Amino acid sequence: MARSGRAAVSLLAIALGFASSAWTADVPSRRTLAYRNDRLSVRLTAVPLEEVMTDLGQTTGAEVYGTVHQPRDVSAKFDDVPLVEALHRLLGDQNFVVKYGKGGRPRAIKLLGGPQAPINPVATSAPATPTPVTSGGPTDSGGAVAMLDGHRPVPVSGQLAQALGADTATFRELFDAASHNEDAAVRAEAMGAFIEALDAEPEFRGPVLRALDTLDDLTLTELLRGLAGSHAEEIAAQFAAHAHVSELSSRAWSILLRLGGSQGTANAPGARPAT
């Protein structure tokens, strides 16, 4: 082959190589998870949720226990989202508990409401193997949550109605507002409406409390911390101070003590100790 022909072929090969590299760089990975400082960044394109949880365990170094309730493919994209909030986004309605170890690293993530065997053993460089999470009794939080989700919306007003953009709200919407709204007044109003609606219907409240009674205080504390994050103490304090049912109030106080002891009352005026 003539020198000019060989040069043309070489130039074509180089050009194709660059084009291939550029195309590869432009195509995002189907699954990427990054964890740092208790914050998660993900890029997921139609990845089975159970595989996402397995990858999450490997990325964070935590043991992941339990069963995914609704297996599905997940597509998501977010950056530097706190781990608990990120889990809410990935798991949807399914409840979970995150247990932390020394140094603030997650030690275990337990998906509630199903078998608690590890989804996949996780090999980590931590000095000790994470201990499986267990509870003091059967986990029936799913029953209480299902009852709350099945209740008709309750009336709301004031700042809460403005924040929600509606004059009614479900128990889940009230709890979400109490847990995650940036306005402390809206959070307090949402929790007040939640407690008031629960107190107003003894025939509904009874079965909900019986379902929660199947969980010990430690499990309930971890569940509340997983659902409400930094506002868990605030919610427990409101229940302790304002729930009319002594059983609910005293249990909320026990949970408040587990969450932060006397420090928990500083952020939620009106909390009272059990008598």
mmCIF file with all atom_site columns, N, CA, C and O in Angstrom, residues 214-254:
data_model
loop_
_atom_site.group_PDB
_atom_site.id
_atom_site.type_symbol
_atom_site.label_atom_id
_atom_site.label_alt_id
_atom_site.label_comp_id
_atom_site.label_asym_id
_atom_site.label_entity_id
_atom_site.label_seq_id
_atom_site.pdbx_PDB_ins_code
_atom_site.Cartn_x
_atom_site.Cartn_y
_atom_site.Cartn_z
_atom_site.occupancy
_atom_site.B_iso_or_equiv
_atom_site.pdbx_formal_charge
_atom_site.auth_seq_id
_atom_site.auth_comp_id
_atom_site.auth_asym_id
_atom_site.auth_atom_id
_atom_site.pdbx_PDB_model_num
ATOM 1   N N  . THR A 1 214 ? -46.902 -3.808 68.968 1.00 0.00 ? 214 THR A N  1
ATOM 2   C CA . THR A 1 214 ? -46.098 -4.986 68.635 1.00 0.00 ? 214 THR A CA 1
ATOM 3   C C  . THR A 1 214 ? -44.623 -4.628 68.466 1.00 0.00 ? 214 THR A C  1
ATOM 4   O O  . THR A 1 214 ? -43.785 -5.513 68.318 1.00 0.00 ? 214 THR A O  1
ATOM 5   N N  . LEU A 1 215 ? -44.309 -3.319 68.458 1.00 0.00 ? 215 LEU A N  1
ATOM 6   C CA . LEU A 1 215 ? -42.922 -2.872 68.323 1.00 0.00 ? 215 LEU A CA 1
ATOM 7   C C  . LEU A 1 215 ? -42.404 -2.400 69.671 1.00 0.00 ? 215 LEU A C  1
ATOM 8   O O  . LEU A 1 215 ? -43.108 -1.700 70.407 1.00 0.00 ? 215 LEU A O  1
ATOM 9   N N  . ASP A 1 216 ? -41.165 -2.749 70.000 1.00 0.00 ? 216 ASP A N  1
ATOM 10  C CA . ASP A 1 216 ? -40.588 -2.255 71.241 1.00 0.00 ? 216 ASP A CA 1
ATOM 11  C C  . ASP A 1 216 ? -40.143 -0.801 71.054 1.00 0.00 ? 216 ASP A C  1
ATOM 12  O O  . ASP A 1 216 ? -40.111 -0.268 69.940 1.00 0.00 ? 216 ASP A O  1
ATOM 13  N N  . ASP A 1 217 ? -39.788 -0.147 72.162 1.00 0.00 ? 217 ASP A N  1
ATOM 14  C CA . ASP A 1 217 ? -39.433 1.275  72.108 1.00 0.00 ? 217 ASP A CA 1
ATOM 15  C C  . ASP A 1 217 ? -38.208 1.527  71.239 1.00 0.00 ? 217 ASP A C  1
ATOM 16  O O  . ASP A 1 217 ? -38.132 2.547  70.542 1.00 0.00 ? 217 ASP A O  1
ATOM 17  N N  . LEU A 1 218 ? -37.243 0.608  71.279 1.00 0.00 ? 218 LEU A N  1
ATOM 18  C CA . LEU A 1 218 ? -36.032 0.798  70.492 1.00 0.00 ? 218 LEU A CA 1
ATOM 19  C C  . LEU A 1 218 ? -36.353 0.798  69.002 1.00 0.00 ? 218 LEU A C  1
ATOM 20  O O  . LEU A 1 218 ? -35.885 1.667  68.239 1.00 0.00 ? 218 LEU A O  1
ATOM 21  N N  . THR A 1 219 ? -37.169 -0.155 68.573 1.00 0.00 ? 219 THR A N  1
ATOM 22  C CA . THR A 1 219 ? -37.527 -0.228 67.156 1.00 0.00 ? 219 THR A CA 1
ATOM 23  C C  . THR A 1 219 ? -38.333 0.998  66.735 1.00 0.00 ? 219 THR A C  1
ATOM 24  O O  . THR A 1 219 ? -38.106 1.567  65.667 1.00 0.00 ? 219 THR A O  1
ATOM 25  N N  . LEU A 1 220 ? -39.274 1.419  67.586 1.00 0.00 ? 220 LEU A N  1
ATOM 26  C CA . LEU A 1 220 ? -40.060 2.610  67.260 1.00 0.00 ? 220 LEU A CA 1
ATOM 27  C C  . LEU A 1 220 ? -39.179 3.847  67.191 1.00 0.00 ? 220 LEU A C  1
ATOM 28  O O  . LEU A 1 220 ? -39.375 4.720  66.334 1.00 0.00 ? 220 LEU A O  1
ATOM 29  N N  . THR A 1 221 ? -38.201 3.930  68.087 1.00 0.00 ? 221 THR A N  1
ATOM 30  C CA . THR A 1 221 ? -37.286 5.072  68.072 1.00 0.00 ? 221 THR A CA 1
ATOM 31  C C  . THR A 1 221 ? -36.506 5.115  66.771 1.00 0.00 ? 221 THR A C  1
ATOM 32  O O  . THR A 1 221 ? -36.382 6.170  66.132 1.00 0.00 ? 221 THR A O  1
ATOM 33  N N  . GLU A 1 222 ? -35.991 3.971  66.355 1.00 0.00 ? 222 GLU A N  1
ATOM 34  C CA . GLU A 1 222 ? -35.218 3.918  65.119 1.00 0.00 ? 222 GLU A CA 1
ATOM 35  C C  . GLU A 1 222 ? -36.103 4.189  63.908 1.00 0.00 ? 222 GLU A C  1
ATOM 36  O O  . GLU A 1 222 ? -35.683 4.828  62.938 1.00 0.00 ? 222 GLU A O  1
ATOM 37  N N  . LEU A 1 223 ? -37.349 3.703  63.975 1.00 0.00 ? 223 LEU A N  1
ATOM 38  C CA . LEU A 1 223 ? -38.281 3.951  62.889 1.00 0.00 ? 223 LEU A CA 1
ATOM 39  C C  . LEU A 1 223 ? -38.561 5.445  62.758 1.00 0.00 ? 223 LEU A C  1
ATOM 40  O O  . LEU A 1 223 ? -38.530 6.002  61.658 1.00 0.00 ? 223 LEU A O  1
ATOM 41  N N  . LEU A 1 224 ? -38.821 6.107  63.893 1.00 0.00 ? 224 LEU A N  1
ATOM 42  C CA . LEU A 1 224 ? -39.088 7.544  63.852 1.00 0.00 ? 224 LEU A CA 1
ATOM 43  C C  . LEU A 1 224 ? -37.873 8.312  63.371 1.00 0.00 ? 224 LEU A C  1
ATOM 44  O O  . LEU A 1 224 ? -37.983 9.240  62.569 1.00 0.00 ? 224 LEU A O  1
ATOM 45  N N  . ARG A 1 225 ? -36.684 7.908  63.840 1.00 0.00 ? 225 ARG A N  1
ATOM 46  C CA . ARG A 1 225 ? -35.467 8.589  63.394 1.00 0.00 ? 225 ARG A CA 1
ATOM 47  C C  . ARG A 1 225 ? -35.264 8.421  61.891 1.00 0.00 ? 225 ARG A C  1
ATOM 48  O O  . ARG A 1 225 ? -34.874 9.343  61.179 1.00 0.00 ? 225 ARG A O  1
ATOM 49  N N  . GLY A 1 226 ? -35.569 7.206  61.387 1.00 0.00 ? 226 GLY A N  1
ATOM 50  C CA . GLY A 1 226 ? -35.414 6.973  59.957 1.00 0.00 ? 226 GLY A CA 1
ATOM 51  C C  . GLY A 1 226 ? -36.407 7.754  59.120 1.00 0.00 ? 226 GLY A C  1
ATOM 52  O O  . GLY A 1 226 ? -36.086 8.228  58.042 1.00 0.00 ? 226 GLY A O  1
ATOM 53  N N  . LEU A 1 227 ? -37.634 7.927  59.634 1.00 0.00 ? 227 LEU A N  1
ATOM 54  C CA . LEU A 1 227 ? -38.670 8.620  58.874 1.00 0.00 ? 227 LEU A CA 1
ATOM 55  C C  . LEU A 1 227 ? -38.549 10.130 58.969 1.00 0.00 ? 227 LEU A C  1
ATOM 56  O O  . LEU A 1 227 ? -38.772 10.846 57.993 1.00 0.00 ? 227 LEU A O  1
ATOM 57  N N  . ALA A 1 228 ? -38.219 10.637 60.166 1.00 0.00 ? 228 ALA A N  1
ATOM 58  C CA . ALA A 1 228 ? -38.258 12.083 60.401 1.00 0.00 ? 228 ALA A CA 1
ATOM 59  C C  . ALA A 1 228 ? -36.891 12.739 60.443 1.00 0.00 ? 228 ALA A C  1
ATOM 60  O O  . ALA A 1 228 ? -36.805 13.969 60.469 1.00 0.00 ? 228 ALA A O  1
ATOM 61  N N  . GLY A 1 229 ? -35.817 11.956 60.477 1.00 0.00 ? 229 GLY A N  1
ATOM 62  C CA . GLY A 1 229 ? -34.479 12.532 60.439 1.00 0.00 ? 229 GLY A CA 1
ATOM 63  C C  . GLY A 1 229 ? -34.232 13.475 61.609 1.00 0.00 ? 229 GLY A C  1
ATOM 64  O O  . GLY A 1 229 ? -34.491 13.160 62.769 1.00 0.00 ? 229 GLY A O  1
ATOM 65  N N  . SER A 1 230 ? -33.748 14.676 61.306 1.00 0.00 ? 230 SER A N  1
ATOM 66  C CA . SER A 1 230 ? -33.355 15.629 62.341 1.00 0.00 ? 230 SER A CA 1
ATOM 67  C C  . SER A 1 230 ? -34.540 16.162 63.144 1.00 0.00 ? 230 SER A C  1
ATOM 68  O O  . SER A 1 230 ? -34.350 16.791 64.181 1.00 0.00 ? 230 SER A O  1
ATOM 69  N N  . HIS A 1 231 ? -35.765 15.934 62.670 1.00 0.00 ? 231 HIS A N  1
ATOM 70  C CA . HIS A 1 231 ? -36.942 16.430 63.382 1.00 0.00 ? 231 HIS A CA 1
ATOM 71  C C  . HIS A 1 231 ? -37.632 15.343 64.201 1.00 0.00 ? 231 HIS A C  1
ATOM 72  O O  . HIS A 1 231 ? -38.756 15.541 64.674 1.00 0.00 ? 231 HIS A O  1
ATOM 73  N N  . ALA A 1 232 ? -36.960 14.203 64.382 1.00 0.00 ? 232 ALA A N  1
ATOM 74  C CA . ALA A 1 232 ? -37.574 13.111 65.135 1.00 0.00 ? 232 ALA A CA 1
ATOM 75  C C  . ALA A 1 232 ? -37.853 13.517 66.581 1.00 0.00 ? 232 ALA A C  1
ATOM 76  O O  . ALA A 1 232 ? -38.924 13.231 67.126 1.00 0.00 ? 232 ALA A O  1
ATOM 77  N N  . GLU A 1 233 ? -36.895 14.195 67.228 1.00 0.00 ? 233 GLU A N  1
ATOM 78  C CA . GLU A 1 233 ? -37.097 14.610 68.614 1.00 0.00 ? 233 GLU A CA 1
ATOM 79  C C  . GLU A 1 233 ? -38.260 15.596 68.721 1.00 0.00 ? 233 GLU A C  1
ATOM 80  O O  . GLU A 1 233 ? -39.055 15.547 69.670 1.00 0.00 ? 233 GLU A O  1
ATOM 81  N N  . GLU A 1 234 ? -38.352 16.484 67.767 1.00 0.00 ? 234 GLU A N  1
ATOM 82  C CA . GLU A 1 234 ? -39.431 17.481 67.749 1.00 0.00 ? 234 GLU A CA 1
ATOM 83  C C  . GLU A 1 234 ? -40.802 16.800 67.703 1.00 0.00 ? 234 GLU A C  1
ATOM 84  O O  . GLU A 1 234 ? -41.731 17.181 68.417 1.00 0.00 ? 234 GLU A O  1
ATOM 85  N N  . ILE A 1 235 ? -40.912 15.771 66.853 1.00 0.00 ? 235 ILE A N  1
ATOM 86  C CA . ILE A 1 235 ? -42.186 15.056 66.730 1.00 0.00 ? 235 ILE A CA 1
ATOM 87  C C  . ILE A 1 235 ? -42.504 14.279 68.001 1.00 0.00 ? 235 ILE A C  1
ATOM 88  O O  . ILE A 1 235 ? -43.632 14.312 68.506 1.00 0.00 ? 235 ILE A O  1
ATOM 89  N N  . ALA A 1 236 ? -41.510 13.589 68.555 1.00 0.00 ? 236 ALA A N  1
ATOM 90  C CA . ALA A 1 236 ? -41.733 12.831 69.788 1.00 0.00 ? 236 ALA A CA 1
ATOM 91  C C  . ALA A 1 236 ? -42.141 13.766 70.925 1.00 0.00 ? 236 ALA A C  1
ATOM 92  O O  . ALA A 1 236 ? -43.020 13.438 71.735 1.00 0.00 ? 236 ALA A O  1
ATOM 93  N N  . ALA A 1 237 ? -41.518 14.940 70.983 1.00 0.00 ? 237 ALA A N  1
ATOM 94  C CA . ALA A 1 237 ? -41.847 15.896 72.044 1.00 0.00 ? 237 ALA A CA 1
ATOM 95  C C  . ALA A 1 237 ? -43.280 16.391 71.911 1.00 0.00 ? 237 ALA A C  1
ATOM 96  O O  . ALA A 1 237 ? -43.979 16.580 72.917 1.00 0.00 ? 237 ALA A O  1
ATOM 97  N N  . GLN A 1 238 ? -43.739 16.617 70.689 1.00 0.00 ? 238 GLN A N  1
ATOM 98  C CA . GLN A 1 238 ? -45.124 17.064 70.497 1.00 0.00 ? 238 GLN A CA 1
ATOM 99  C C  . GLN A 1 238 ? -46.106 15.984 70.924 1.00 0.00 ? 238 GLN A C  1
ATOM 100 O O  . GLN A 1 238 ? -47.130 16.272 71.554 1.00 0.00 ? 238 GLN A O  1
ATOM 101 N N  . PHE A 1 239 ? -45.821 14.731 70.579 1.00 0.00 ? 239 PHE A N  1
ATOM 102 C CA . PHE A 1 239 ? -46.689 13.638 71.023 1.00 0.00 ? 239 PHE A CA 1
ATOM 103 C C  . PHE A 1 239 ? -46.686 13.561 72.549 1.00 0.00 ? 239 PHE A C  1
ATOM 104 O O  . PHE A 1 239 ? -47.736 13.383 73.175 1.00 0.00 ? 239 PHE A O  1
ATOM 105 N N  . ALA A 1 240 ? -45.500 13.668 73.158 1.00 0.00 ? 240 ALA A N  1
ATOM 106 C CA . ALA A 1 240 ? -45.410 13.571 74.609 1.00 0.00 ? 240 ALA A CA 1
ATOM 107 C C  . ALA A 1 240 ? -46.179 14.684 75.293 1.00 0.00 ? 240 ALA A C  1
ATOM 108 O O  . ALA A 1 240 ? -46.796 14.482 76.348 1.00 0.00 ? 240 ALA A O  1
ATOM 109 N N  . ALA A 1 241 ? -46.184 15.880 74.693 1.00 0.00 ? 241 ALA A N  1
ATOM 110 C CA . ALA A 1 241 ? -46.811 17.032 75.331 1.00 0.00 ? 241 ALA A CA 1
ATOM 111 C C  . ALA A 1 241 ? -48.303 17.123 75.051 1.00 0.00 ? 241 ALA A C  1
ATOM 112 O O  . ALA A 1 241 ? -49.064 17.584 75.913 1.00 0.00 ? 241 ALA A O  1
ATOM 113 N N  . HIS A 1 242 ? -48.743 16.699 73.876 1.00 0.00 ? 242 HIS A N  1
ATOM 114 C CA . HIS A 1 242 ? -50.098 17.050 73.452 1.00 0.00 ? 242 HIS A CA 1
ATOM 115 C C  . HIS A 1 242 ? -51.041 15.871 73.208 1.00 0.00 ? 242 HIS A C  1
ATOM 116 O O  . HIS A 1 242 ? -52.239 16.088 73.041 1.00 0.00 ? 242 HIS A O  1
ATOM 117 N N  . ALA A 1 243 ? -50.542 14.652 73.155 1.00 0.00 ? 243 ALA A N  1
ATOM 118 C CA . ALA A 1 243 ? -51.446 13.514 72.960 1.00 0.00 ? 243 ALA A CA 1
ATOM 119 C C  . ALA A 1 243 ? -52.326 13.352 74.190 1.00 0.00 ? 243 ALA A C  1
ATOM 120 O O  . ALA A 1 243 ? -51.843 13.358 75.330 1.00 0.00 ? 243 ALA A O  1
ATOM 121 N N  . HIS A 1 244 ? -53.631 13.234 74.002 1.00 0.00 ? 244 HIS A N  1
ATOM 122 C CA . HIS A 1 244 ? -54.569 13.129 75.122 1.00 0.00 ? 244 HIS A CA 1
ATOM 123 C C  . HIS A 1 244 ? -54.575 11.734 75.743 1.00 0.00 ? 244 HIS A C  1
ATOM 124 O O  . HIS A 1 244 ? -54.981 11.570 76.885 1.00 0.00 ? 244 HIS A O  1
ATOM 125 N N  . VAL A 1 245 ? -54.163 10.751 74.988 1.00 0.00 ? 245 VAL A N  1
ATOM 126 C CA . VAL A 1 245 ? -54.151 9.382  75.492 1.00 0.00 ? 245 VAL A CA 1
ATOM 127 C C  . VAL A 1 245 ? -52.848 9.161  76.256 1.00 0.00 ? 245 VAL A C  1
ATOM 128 O O  . VAL A 1 245 ? -51.760 9.307  75.699 1.00 0.00 ? 245 VAL A O  1
ATOM 129 N N  . SER A 1 246 ? -52.967 8.828  77.540 1.00 0.00 ? 246 SER A N  1
ATOM 130 C CA . SER A 1 246 ? -51.784 8.712  78.392 1.00 0.00 ? 246 SER A CA 1
ATOM 131 C C  . SER A 1 246 ? -50.810 7.655  77.877 1.00 0.00 ? 246 SER A C  1
ATOM 132 O O  . SER A 1 246 ? -49.588 7.822  77.963 1.00 0.00 ? 246 SER A O  1
ATOM 133 N N  . GLU A 1 247 ? -51.356 6.561  77.334 1.00 0.00 ? 247 GLU A N  1
ATOM 134 C CA . GLU A 1 247 ? -50.497 5.499  76.800 1.00 0.00 ? 247 GLU A CA 1
ATOM 135 C C  . GLU A 1 247 ? -49.606 6.034  75.681 1.00 0.00 ? 247 GLU A C  1
ATOM 136 O O  . GLU A 1 247 ? -48.405 5.756  75.622 1.00 0.00 ? 247 GLU A O  1
ATOM 137 N N  . LEU A 1 248 ? -50.194 6.819  74.778 1.00 0.00 ? 248 LEU A N  1
ATOM 138 C CA . LEU A 1 248 ? -49.437 7.381  73.659 1.00 0.00 ? 248 LEU A CA 1
ATOM 139 C C  . LEU A 1 248 ? -48.454 8.432  74.146 1.00 0.00 ? 248 LEU A C  1
ATOM 140 O O  . LEU A 1 248 ? -47.307 8.488  73.710 1.00 0.00 ? 248 LEU A O  1
ATOM 141 N N  . SER A 1 249 ? -48.886 9.255  75.104 1.00 0.00 ? 249 SER A N  1
ATOM 142 C CA . SER A 1 249 ? -48.030 10.315 75.622 1.00 0.00 ? 249 SER A CA 1
ATOM 143 C C  . SER A 1 249 ? -46.806 9.746  76.349 1.00 0.00 ? 249 SER A C  1
ATOM 144 O O  . SER A 1 249 ? -45.677 10.178 76.122 1.00 0.00 ? 249 SER A O  1
ATOM 145 N N  . SER A 1 250 ? -47.024 8.753  77.210 1.00 0.00 ? 250 SER A N  1
ATOM 146 C CA . SER A 1 250 ? -45.906 8.193  77.972 1.00 0.00 ? 250 SER A CA 1
ATOM 147 C C  . SER A 1 250 ? -44.940 7.436  77.072 1.00 0.00 ? 250 SER A C  1
ATOM 148 O O  . SER A 1 250 ? -43.722 7.474  77.273 1.00 0.00 ? 250 SER A O  1
ATOM 149 N N  . ARG A 1 251 ? -45.472 6.783  76.056 1.00 0.00 ? 251 ARG A N  1
ATOM 150 C CA . ARG A 1 251 ? -44.583 6.068  75.147 1.00 0.00 ? 251 ARG A CA 1
ATOM 151 C C  . ARG A 1 251 ? -43.752 7.050  74.321 1.00 0.00 ? 251 ARG A C  1
ATOM 152 O O  . ARG A 1 251 ? -42.576 6.828  74.050 1.00 0.00 ? 251 ARG A O  1
ATOM 153 N N  . ALA A 1 252 ? -44.396 8.155  73.921 1.00 0.00 ? 252 ALA A N  1
ATOM 154 C CA . ALA A 1 252 ? -43.662 9.187  73.186 1.00 0.00 ? 252 ALA A CA 1
ATOM 155 C C  . ALA A 1 252 ? -42.548 9.770  74.042 1.00 0.00 ? 252 ALA A C  1
ATOM 156 O O  . ALA A 1 252 ? -41.454 10.068 73.538 1.00 0.00 ? 252 ALA A O  1
ATOM 157 N N  . TRP A 1 253 ? -42.808 9.918  75.338 1.00 0.00 ? 253 TRP A N  1
ATOM 158 C CA . TRP A 1 253 ? -41.768 10.429 76.225 1.00 0.00 ? 253 TRP A CA 1
ATOM 159 C C  . TRP A 1 253 ? -40.588 9.449  76.307 1.00 0.00 ? 253 TRP A C  1
ATOM 160 O O  . TRP A 1 253 ? -39.422 9.869  76.282 1.00 0.00 ? 253 TRP A O  1
ATOM 161 N N  . SER A 1 254 ? -40.871 8.171  76.383 1.00 0.00 ? 254 SER A N  1
ATOM 162 C CA . SER A 1 254 ? -39.790 7.176  76.409 1.00 0.00 ? 254 SER A CA 1
ATOM 163 C C  . SER A 1 254 ? -38.953 7.250  75.138 1.00 0.00 ? 254 SER A C  1
ATOM 164 O O  . SER A 1 254 ? -37.719 7.164  75.178 1.00 0.00 ? 254 SER A O  1
#
